[in-house]
Tab-separated table of C-alpha atoms and ligand atoms in Angstrom:
chain	number	residue	atom	x	y	z
O	1	MET	CA	-12.863	-34.582	7.931
O	2	SER	CA	-9.233	-34.767	6.464
O	3	GLY	CA	-7.812	-33.443	9.934
O	4	LYS	CA	-5.729	-30.773	7.670
O	5	ARG	CA	-4.498	-28.081	9.722
O	6	PHE	CA	-2.417	-25.224	9.390
O	7	SER	CA	-0.384	-23.823	12.301
O	8	LYS	CA	1.898	-21.123	10.983
O	9	SER	CA	0.923	-17.449	11.487
O	10	PHE	CA	-0.279	-15.006	8.870
O	11	THR	CA	1.241	-11.962	10.424
O	12	GLN	CA	4.604	-13.436	11.012
O	13	GLN	CA	7.090	-11.742	9.285
O	14	GLU	CA	10.958	-12.594	8.634
O	15	PRO	CA	13.594	-11.673	11.192
O	16	VAL	CA	15.663	-8.441	10.613
O	17	SER	CA	18.905	-9.416	8.862
O	18	GLY	CA	22.171	-9.863	11.155
O	19	GLU	CA	23.890	-6.935	9.126
O	20	ALA	CA	20.712	-4.449	9.729
O	21	ILE	CA	20.869	-5.642	13.546
O	22	THR	CA	24.642	-4.588	13.627
O	23	ARG	CA	24.333	-1.351	11.994
O	24	ALA	CA	20.744	-0.907	14.409
O	25	VAL	CA	23.326	-1.499	17.174
O	26	GLU	CA	26.169	0.713	16.439
O	27	ILE	CA	23.432	3.525	15.926
O	28	LEU	CA	22.429	2.746	19.103
O	29	GLN	CA	25.589	3.320	20.287
O	30	THR	CA	26.256	6.461	19.063
O	31	GLY	CA	23.026	7.983	20.660
O	32	ARG	CA	22.548	9.799	17.591
O	33	LEU	CA	19.072	8.561	16.692
O	34	HIS	CA	17.801	11.953	15.581
O	35	ARG	CA	18.036	12.479	11.611
O	36	TYR	CA	19.554	15.872	12.272
O	37	ASN	CA	21.606	14.674	15.155
O	38	THR	CA	24.774	14.507	13.049
O	39	ILE	CA	28.898	15.118	13.696
O	40	GLU	CA	31.193	16.818	11.374
O	41	GLY	CA	31.636	14.966	7.903
O	42	GLU	CA	28.555	12.495	9.179
O	43	VAL	CA	25.674	11.347	6.909
O	44	ALA	CA	22.858	10.588	8.522
O	45	GLU	CA	21.278	7.080	7.876
O	46	ALA	CA	17.730	8.882	6.961
O	47	ALA	CA	19.567	11.052	4.443
O	48	LEU	CA	21.282	7.624	3.497
O	49	LEU	CA	18.227	6.189	3.162
O	50	GLU	CA	16.448	8.583	0.976
O	51	ARG	CA	19.414	8.500	-1.554
O	52	GLU	CA	19.525	4.758	-1.970
O	53	TYR	CA	15.796	4.794	-2.263
O	54	ALA	CA	15.520	7.407	-4.880
O	55	GLY	CA	17.798	5.745	-6.476
O	56	TRP	CA	15.997	2.389	-6.693
O	57	GLN	CA	12.651	3.597	-7.258
O	58	GLY	CA	14.056	6.082	-10.162
O	59	ALA	CA	12.886	9.359	-8.614
O	60	SER	CA	14.630	12.498	-8.328
O	61	TYR	CA	13.520	13.022	-4.475
O	62	CYS	CA	12.966	11.113	-1.732
O	63	LEU	CA	11.342	11.685	1.578
O	64	ALA	CA	11.572	9.457	4.524
O	65	CYS	CA	9.146	9.641	6.991
O	66	THR	CA	6.877	7.984	9.904
O	67	SER	CA	4.372	6.361	8.083
O	68	GLY	CA	2.649	5.411	4.658
O	69	GLY	CA	-0.372	7.400	6.164
O	70	TYR	CA	1.595	10.369	6.876
O	71	ALA	CA	3.248	10.321	3.477
O	72	LEU	CA	-0.023	10.700	1.514
O	73	GLN	CA	-1.424	13.547	4.170
O	74	VAL	CA	1.919	15.155	3.164
O	75	ALA	CA	1.698	14.760	-0.567
O	76	LEU	CA	-1.759	15.880	-0.492
O	77	ARG	CA	-0.539	18.993	1.087
O	78	SER	CA	2.657	19.407	-0.922
O	79	CYS	CA	-0.017	19.404	-4.120
O	80	GLY	CA	-1.757	22.476	-3.165
O	81	LEU	CA	-4.620	20.749	-1.139
O	82	VAL	CA	-6.639	23.048	0.527
O	83	PRO	CA	-9.383	22.411	2.825
O	84	GLY	CA	-12.566	21.510	1.576
O	85	ASP	CA	-11.126	20.181	-1.831
O	86	MET	CA	-12.525	17.102	-3.044
O	87	VAL	CA	-10.423	13.990	-3.456
O	88	LEU	CA	-11.187	10.646	-5.757
O	89	THR	CA	-9.953	7.848	-4.341
O	90	ASN	CA	-11.034	4.168	-4.541
O	91	ALA	CA	-13.970	2.832	-2.477
O	92	TYR	CA	-11.637	-0.237	-1.864
O	93	THR	CA	-8.680	0.784	-0.034
O	94	LEU	CA	-7.309	0.573	3.555
O	95	ALA	CA	-8.262	3.193	6.098
O	96	PRO	CA	-5.285	5.331	6.284
O	97	VAL	CA	-6.309	6.572	2.773
O	98	PRO	CA	-9.437	8.322	3.446
O	99	GLY	CA	-8.045	9.126	6.787
O	100	ALA	CA	-5.145	10.912	5.032
O	101	ILE	CA	-7.553	12.769	3.035
O	102	HIS	CA	-9.327	13.814	6.011
O	103	GLY	CA	-6.468	14.773	7.678
O	104	ALA	CA	-5.474	17.108	5.196
O	105	GLY	CA	-8.695	18.835	5.058
O	106	GLY	CA	-10.146	17.238	2.024
O	107	LYS	CA	-13.135	15.341	1.443
O	108	PRO	CA	-13.065	11.591	-0.272
O	109	LEU	CA	-15.125	10.907	-3.328
O	110	PHE	CA	-14.918	7.282	-3.700
O	111	VAL	CA	-14.876	5.671	-7.102
O	112	GLU	CA	-16.410	1.910	-7.813
O	113	THR	CA	-14.216	-1.141	-7.662
O	114	GLY	CA	-14.220	-3.359	-10.907
O	115	ASP	CA	-14.314	-7.292	-10.622
O	116	ASP	CA	-10.676	-7.058	-10.836
O	117	TRP	CA	-10.491	-4.641	-7.581
O	118	LYS	CA	-9.116	-2.303	-9.562
O	119	ILE	CA	-10.394	1.269	-9.720
O	120	ASP	CA	-13.594	1.268	-11.570
O	121	LEU	CA	-12.511	3.711	-14.940
O	122	ASN	CA	-15.852	4.068	-16.471
O	123	ASP	CA	-17.260	5.519	-12.910
O	124	LEU	CA	-13.791	7.297	-12.598
O	125	ALA	CA	-13.866	9.132	-15.701
O	126	GLU	CA	-17.729	10.374	-14.833
O	127	LYS	CA	-16.860	11.585	-11.291
O	128	ALA	CA	-14.006	13.213	-12.543
O	129	GLU	CA	-15.955	14.978	-14.972
O	130	GLN	CA	-18.879	15.726	-12.943
O	131	SER	CA	-16.933	16.488	-9.786
O	132	ASP	CA	-14.653	19.615	-8.789
O	133	ALA	CA	-12.115	17.239	-7.699
O	134	ARG	CA	-8.626	18.414	-8.433
O	135	PHE	CA	-6.659	15.063	-6.843
O	136	LEU	CA	-7.072	11.252	-7.660
O	137	LEU	CA	-5.408	9.328	-4.552
O	138	LEU	CA	-5.021	6.156	-6.313
O	139	SER	CA	-4.581	3.091	-4.228
O	140	HIS	CA	-3.013	0.319	-6.079
O	141	MET	CA	-5.112	-1.729	-3.396
O	142	ARG	CA	-3.495	-5.441	-3.300
O	143	GLY	CA	-1.243	-4.781	-5.740
O	144	HIS	CA	-3.602	-4.550	-8.870
O	145	ILE	CA	-2.891	-1.875	-11.139
O	146	ALA	CA	-5.122	-0.351	-13.200
O	147	ASP	CA	-4.849	0.561	-17.031
O	148	MET	CA	-2.390	3.603	-16.065
O	149	ASP	CA	-2.533	5.149	-19.590
O	150	ARG	CA	-6.152	5.401	-19.231
O	151	ILE	CA	-5.486	7.285	-15.885
O	152	LEU	CA	-3.245	9.179	-16.857
O	153	ASP	CA	-5.793	10.332	-19.713
O	154	ILE	CA	-8.703	10.893	-17.453
O	155	CYS	CA	-6.690	13.083	-14.967
O	156	GLY	CA	-5.147	15.226	-17.745
O	157	GLN	CA	-8.528	15.951	-19.341
O	158	ASN	CA	-9.800	17.000	-16.213
O	159	ARG	CA	-6.873	18.834	-14.728
O	160	ILE	CA	-6.568	16.199	-11.850
O	161	THR	CA	-3.270	15.722	-10.105
O	162	LEU	CA	-2.752	11.900	-9.751
O	163	ILE	CA	-1.114	10.788	-6.312
O	164	GLU	CA	-0.259	7.244	-6.004
O	165	ASP	CA	-0.595	4.964	-2.688
O	166	CYS	CA	1.876	2.688	-3.545
O	167	ALA	CA	1.592	0.681	-0.188
O	168	HIS	CA	1.320	-2.796	-1.838
O	169	THR	CA	3.203	-2.206	-4.982
O	170	MET	CA	6.595	-1.337	-3.889
O	171	GLY	CA	8.468	-2.782	-6.472
O	172	ALA	CA	5.791	-3.572	-8.744
O	173	ARG	CA	5.676	-2.489	-12.460
O	174	TRP	CA	3.004	-1.831	-15.135
O	175	LYS	CA	3.932	-2.195	-18.784
O	176	GLY	CA	7.900	-1.674	-17.597
O	177	THR	CA	7.288	1.272	-15.458
O	178	ARG	CA	7.932	1.042	-11.620
O	179	SER	CA	4.541	1.872	-9.981
O	180	GLY	CA	4.802	5.403	-8.129
O	181	ASN	CA	6.567	6.827	-11.379
O	182	PHE	CA	3.212	7.580	-13.195
O	183	GLY	CA	1.497	10.304	-10.738
O	184	LYS	CA	3.337	13.607	-9.272
O	185	VAL	CA	3.769	11.954	-5.770
O	186	ALA	CA	4.314	8.453	-4.466
O	187	CYS	CA	3.625	7.320	-1.440
O	188	PHE	CA	5.347	3.930	0.222
O	189	SER	CA	4.884	2.507	3.934
O	190	SER	CA	7.285	0.386	5.985
O	191	GLN	CA	5.037	-0.543	8.027
O	192	THR	CA	5.373	-4.347	9.397
O	193	TYR	CA	2.921	-5.992	6.928
O	194	LYS	CA	4.574	-4.290	3.840
O	195	HIS	CA	7.389	-4.960	1.449
O	196	MET	CA	10.266	-3.550	3.623
O	197	ASN	CA	9.629	-3.757	7.434
O	198	SER	CA	10.774	-1.195	10.060
O	199	GLY	CA	7.828	-1.213	12.228
O	200	GLU	CA	5.991	1.997	11.073
O	201	GLY	CA	7.491	4.164	8.242
O	202	GLY	CA	6.778	5.977	4.939
O	203	LEU	CA	8.721	7.206	1.685
O	204	LEU	CA	7.591	9.802	-0.458
O	205	THR	CA	8.876	10.197	-4.001
O	206	THR	CA	8.649	12.759	-6.484
O	207	ASP	CA	10.190	14.109	-9.270
O	208	ASP	CA	8.685	17.507	-9.013
O	209	GLU	CA	11.100	19.791	-6.778
O	210	GLU	CA	8.660	22.366	-5.471
O	211	VAL	CA	6.466	19.356	-4.239
O	212	ALA	CA	9.492	17.946	-2.812
O	213	ALA	CA	10.655	20.824	-0.684
O	214	ARG	CA	7.300	21.257	0.387
O	215	ALA	CA	7.323	17.587	1.612
O	216	ILE	CA	10.474	17.846	3.510
O	217	VAL	CA	9.598	21.082	5.145
O	218	HIS	CA	6.004	19.744	6.004
O	219	SER	CA	8.221	16.929	8.064
O	220	GLY	CA	9.759	18.951	10.189
O	221	SER	CA	13.043	20.192	8.757
O	222	TYR	CA	13.586	22.812	11.077
O	223	MET	CA	15.781	24.764	8.095
O	224	LEU	CA	18.019	21.648	7.873
O	225	TYR	CA	16.766	20.490	4.583
O	226	GLN	CA	20.429	20.457	2.934
O	227	ARG	CA	20.536	17.613	5.342
O	228	HIS	CA	18.323	15.250	3.188
O	229	GLY	CA	19.561	12.808	0.879
O	230	ALA	CA	17.549	13.341	-2.002
O	231	ALA	CA	16.604	16.870	-2.133
O	232	PRO	CA	16.182	19.846	-4.545
O	233	SER	CA	18.374	22.893	-4.391
O	234	GLU	CA	18.138	25.714	-1.381
O	235	GLU	CA	16.881	27.896	-4.246
O	236	VAL	CA	13.815	25.620	-4.526
O	237	PHE	CA	13.307	25.711	-0.352
O	238	ARG	CA	13.769	29.453	-0.390
O	239	LYS	CA	10.471	29.883	-2.153
O	240	VAL	CA	8.269	27.565	0.103
O	241	ARG	CA	10.206	26.982	3.454
O	242	LEU	CA	8.878	30.166	5.627
O	243	GLU	CA	4.955	29.427	3.837
O	244	THR	CA	5.032	25.614	4.538
O	245	PRO	CA	3.947	24.560	8.382
O	246	ASN	CA	6.354	22.200	9.910
O	247	MET	CA	4.112	18.937	10.734
O	248	SER	CA	6.476	16.803	12.264
O	249	GLY	CA	7.021	13.162	10.955
O	250	ARG	CA	10.296	12.546	10.447
O	251	MET	CA	12.009	9.554	10.278
O	252	ASP	CA	14.673	8.380	12.618
O	253	ASN	CA	18.035	6.737	11.982
O	254	LEU	CA	17.094	3.516	13.335
O	255	ARG	CA	14.452	2.580	11.366
O	256	ALA	CA	16.255	4.105	8.389
O	257	ALA	CA	19.195	1.618	8.817
O	258	LEU	CA	16.792	-1.080	9.059
O	259	LEU	CA	14.973	-0.127	5.640
O	260	ARG	CA	18.417	0.229	3.706
O	261	TYR	CA	19.424	-3.161	4.255
O	262	GLN	CA	15.907	-4.001	3.161
O	263	ILE	CA	16.279	-2.411	0.147
O	264	ARG	CA	18.992	-4.498	-1.200
O	265	ASP	CA	16.864	-7.780	-0.825
O	266	LEU	CA	13.474	-6.333	-2.378
O	267	ASP	CA	14.406	-7.873	-5.818
O	268	SER	CA	15.090	-11.452	-4.296
O	269	ASN	CA	12.041	-11.051	-1.859
O	270	ILE	CA	9.443	-10.155	-4.801
O	271	THR	CA	10.449	-13.433	-6.580
O	272	ARG	CA	10.241	-15.534	-3.591
O	273	TRP	CA	6.261	-13.871	-3.082
O	274	ASN	CA	5.384	-14.433	-6.458
O	275	GLU	CA	6.414	-18.128	-6.210
O	276	ARG	CA	4.435	-18.383	-3.119
O	277	TYR	CA	1.629	-16.442	-4.981
O	278	ARG	CA	1.857	-18.924	-7.877
O	279	VAL	CA	1.292	-22.196	-5.929
O	280	LEU	CA	-1.727	-20.562	-3.880
O	281	GLU	CA	-3.130	-19.671	-7.054
O	282	GLN	CA	-2.738	-22.917	-8.409
O	283	GLY	CA	-4.035	-24.951	-5.528
O	284	LEU	CA	-6.990	-22.454	-5.364
O	285	ARG	CA	-8.197	-22.963	-8.469
O	286	MET	CA	-8.227	-26.818	-7.763
O	287	SER	CA	-11.803	-25.986	-6.856
O	288	LYS	CA	-14.297	-24.863	-9.212
O	289	GLU	CA	-16.374	-22.864	-6.973
O	290	LEU	CA	-13.329	-20.269	-6.348
O	291	LEU	CA	-12.279	-17.961	-8.984
O	292	VAL	CA	-8.830	-16.522	-9.215
O	293	PRO	CA	-8.555	-13.960	-11.726
O	294	GLU	CA	-5.741	-14.024	-14.435
O	295	ARG	CA	-3.241	-11.211	-13.815
O	296	PRO	CA	-2.812	-9.227	-16.697
O	297	ARG	CA	0.577	-10.354	-18.387
O	298	HIS	CA	2.139	-6.434	-18.582
O	299	GLU	CA	1.314	-6.089	-14.906
O	300	ALA	CA	4.561	-7.237	-12.820
O	301	PHE	CA	2.971	-7.602	-9.408
O	302	VAL	CA	4.194	-8.614	-5.857
O	303	GLY	CA	2.067	-11.138	-4.315
O	304	SER	CA	2.306	-10.310	-1.100
O	305	SER	CA	-1.347	-11.215	-0.707
O	306	ILE	CA	-3.774	-13.011	-2.799
O	307	GLN	CA	-7.592	-12.260	-3.559
O	308	PHE	CA	-10.253	-14.469	-5.022
O	309	GLN	CA	-13.981	-14.733	-5.201
O	310	VAL	CA	-16.293	-17.293	-4.532
O	311	PRO	CA	-19.126	-15.958	-6.894
O	312	ASN	CA	-22.757	-16.061	-6.085
O	313	ALA	CA	-21.887	-17.036	-2.568
O	314	SER	CA	-24.398	-15.741	0.054
O	315	ALA	CA	-23.388	-13.729	2.845
O	316	GLU	CA	-24.009	-17.109	5.398
O	317	ARG	CA	-21.956	-18.968	3.205
O	318	MET	CA	-18.662	-16.680	3.357
O	319	GLN	CA	-19.310	-16.681	6.958
O	320	ALA	CA	-18.872	-20.357	7.336
O	321	LEU	CA	-16.113	-20.542	4.913
O	322	VAL	CA	-14.135	-17.771	7.236
O	323	THR	CA	-15.285	-19.462	10.451
O	324	GLN	CA	-14.245	-22.900	9.292
O	325	CYS	CA	-10.782	-22.036	7.755
O	326	ALA	CA	-9.929	-20.227	10.662
O	327	ARG	CA	-10.825	-23.119	12.685
O	328	GLU	CA	-7.973	-25.230	10.523
O	329	GLY	CA	-5.587	-22.221	11.175
O	330	VAL	CA	-6.343	-20.379	7.754
O	331	GLU	CA	-6.813	-16.520	8.174
O	332	ILE	CA	-9.210	-15.609	5.845
O	333	LYS	CA	-10.088	-11.847	5.332
O	334	TRP	CA	-13.530	-11.065	4.183
O	335	PHE	CA	-14.108	-7.354	3.189
O	336	GLY	CA	-18.040	-8.374	2.873
O	337	GLU	CA	-18.271	-8.672	6.689
O	338	ALA	CA	-21.314	-6.135	8.030
O	339	GLU	CA	-18.725	-4.972	10.952
O	340	PRO	CA	-14.965	-3.670	10.289
O	341	LYS	CA	-12.641	-6.585	11.960
O	342	ALA	CA	-8.581	-5.853	11.812
O	343	PHE	CA	-7.978	-4.665	8.684
O	344	THR	CA	-11.420	-5.115	6.765
O	345	SER	CA	-12.512	-1.858	7.006
O	346	ARG	CA	-14.828	-1.181	4.187
O	347	TYR	CA	-15.934	2.450	2.729
O	348	ASP	CA	-19.211	2.679	4.358
O	349	SER	CA	-17.545	2.331	7.717
O	350	TRP	CA	-15.648	5.712	7.591
O	351	GLN	CA	-18.718	7.431	9.082
O	352	TYR	CA	-16.708	10.934	9.177
O	353	VAL	CA	-17.314	11.240	5.625
O	354	GLU	CA	-19.733	14.027	5.395
O	355	GLU	CA	-21.498	12.451	2.304
O	356	GLN	CA	-22.206	8.997	2.666
O	357	GLN	CA	-22.071	7.469	-0.611
O	358	HIS	CA	-23.633	4.234	-1.798
O	359	LEU	CA	-21.380	2.314	-4.161
O	360	PRO	CA	-23.379	-0.836	-5.223
O	361	LYS	CA	-20.619	-2.459	-7.745
O	362	THR	CA	-18.063	-2.279	-4.873
O	363	ASP	CA	-20.357	-3.726	-2.395
O	364	ALA	CA	-20.955	-6.374	-4.816
O	365	VAL	CA	-17.475	-7.212	-5.147
O	366	LEU	CA	-16.445	-7.176	-1.774
O	367	ALA	CA	-19.076	-9.142	-0.597
O	368	ARG	CA	-17.708	-12.259	-2.374
O	369	THR	CA	-13.947	-11.461	-1.967
O	370	CYS	CA	-11.504	-13.533	0.401
O	371	ASP	CA	-8.206	-11.968	0.866
O	372	LEU	CA	-5.131	-13.833	2.289
O	373	ARG	CA	-1.784	-12.299	3.365
O	374	VAL	CA	1.462	-14.350	1.966
O	375	PRO	CA	3.877	-13.796	4.377
O	376	LEU	CA	7.718	-14.792	3.604
O	377	THR	CA	7.751	-17.083	6.428
O	378	PHE	CA	5.718	-19.603	4.658
O	379	ASP	CA	7.492	-22.236	2.211
O	380	LEU	CA	5.620	-23.602	-0.539
O	381	ASP	CA	4.395	-26.376	1.174
O	382	ASP	CA	2.577	-24.249	3.477
O	383	CYS	CA	0.629	-22.445	0.441
O	384	ARG	CA	-0.090	-25.862	-0.828
O	385	LEU	CA	-1.744	-26.751	2.410
O	386	VAL	CA	-3.623	-23.493	2.880
O	387	ALA	CA	-4.910	-23.780	-0.529
O	388	GLU	CA	-5.989	-27.200	-0.029
O	389	ILE	CA	-7.605	-26.160	3.217
O	390	ILE	CA	-9.531	-23.589	1.592
O	391	CYS	CA	-10.587	-26.129	-1.366
O	392	GLU	CA	-11.859	-28.428	1.433
O	393	LYS	CA	-13.965	-25.748	3.123
O	394	THR	CA	-15.395	-24.335	0.269
O	395	ALA	CA	-16.461	-27.881	-0.977
O	396	GLN	CA	-18.365	-27.972	2.715
O	397	THR	CA	-19.837	-25.122	3.065
O	398	GLY	CA	-21.117	-25.506	-0.513
O	399	ARG	CA	-23.147	-28.625	0.592
O	400	VAL	CA	-25.175	-26.658	3.149
O	401	ASP	CA	-25.638	-23.380	1.165
A	1	PLP	C1	-0.713	0.315	4.732
A	1	PLP	C2	-1.454	0.990	3.582
A	1	PLP	C3	-1.235	2.536	3.931
A	1	PLP	C4	-0.553	2.922	4.614
A	1	PLP	O1	-0.171	2.466	5.960
A	1	PLP	P1	0.678	2.878	7.524
A	1	PLP	O2	0.136	2.323	8.324
A	1	PLP	O3	0.160	4.757	7.462
A	1	PLP	O4	2.288	3.131	7.077
A	1	PLP	C5	-1.850	3.119	2.796
A	1	PLP	N1	-2.574	2.606	1.851
A	1	PLP	C6	-2.896	1.122	1.942
A	1	PLP	C7	-3.655	0.484	0.960
A	1	PLP	C8	-2.393	0.609	3.061
A	1	PLP	O5	-2.502	-0.940	3.030
C-alpha cells in the first residue's frame, strides 16, 4: 500500500465568474427574468445569448431552451418526426437521448458501438438500409466523433436526416468543421457537467430556416418570435406558426446571463481540459494493462472526460478496480455494471423501448470501459495522482484476477 489518496470531487465545477454574477444580480434587480418581459428598446439576455452562440458556432439560427434533452426532442419534431417513426441512434449514449426520441413519439433503433466508442459504421449502414428510419440522432458520446464523411454518405444514400447530439462536443472539430455543423440540427446542453454551466439549459442550432422557426414556436414563443436573437424572418414563421404546438421550454434571462460570459471562456477552457486530458492519458499509459486509444489527429476534441479499457478483464476484476479506486477517492464510471447507477445507464436498461435489442459488440466494449470526468477544478498534479492511483489499483486487482 502506498497510501496515496485523492481528495477532490469529480463533480465539482469551477465557480461562476464575478462578471457573470454581477450581470445576474442586475437582472434579478430588474425582476424581468422571463425572456419576453422586456421594456422599450431592451433586448432580452436570452436573445443576446442566441445571437452570440450562433456566431460562435457558425450557425445561422439558434434557440436557447431549458435542457439538452428538450433541444433534442424539439429538433426531432421540427425535422418532421411523426409518432411511430424509427430513429437510429447510438447504443452507447446517455439516457436523455432515447428519452427524447420516446418523448417525441419516435422509436429508438440502436446502433452498435466500436472499440473506440464511436457508432459502428457498418452496423449503421446496414440498419439505415434495412429499416424505415428517416432520422439519425447521432451522439458524439464522450467527445468521440465518428467518420463524418461516411455518416453523411450513409444518411444521404438513405434519405436520413442527421441530428447531432453535441452534449460532449461543444467546441470540438472534425477535420476543421465544428461538431454540430454537419447535420440539419445540433443540440447542446449547458447542464452543470457539460462545457458551459447554467445548472440546466440547452441550445439548438441550425441553418434551416423552417426547422429554426418550428423549434422556436415549439419552445413556447407566444407569437413573440421576433424577440429571438438568431431567428428567421417573419415570413418563415407565418408558414409554421399555427401548425406548431407550444411545448414550453424557454430559457430565462438569468441562465442566459451566466452562459453569455462562458462563451468567452470556452476556447481557453478547452485548452485547459486538454492539458488535463494529456496528463491523464500519459499517466494511465504507464500501466501496460490499460488501453487509452490514440485520438485521431483530425479530431480536435475537448478532453472533459477520459475513457480507457482494461482489455480482457473479468467483470469481477472491473468491479474490484472501481471499488478500490473509489476507496482512494477516485471515482470511475464503469458502463459494464449490471444495474444502472448515477450516469452509467446502458441501452438495455431503457426498458420502455418496445423492441428490446441485443447488441453484443456494445456489450463487449462497455464491459471493459472505464470513464472519468475531468473537472477544471483539478490541476495537473491532481491528474497525475488520479492516474497513479488507477495504475496501482490495476496492478493490485491483476494479481487476484
Ligand atoms: C447531458 C447529455 C444530454 C442532454 O442533457 P440534459 O441534461 O437534458 O441537458 C444529451 N446527450 C448526452 C450524451 C448527454 O451527456
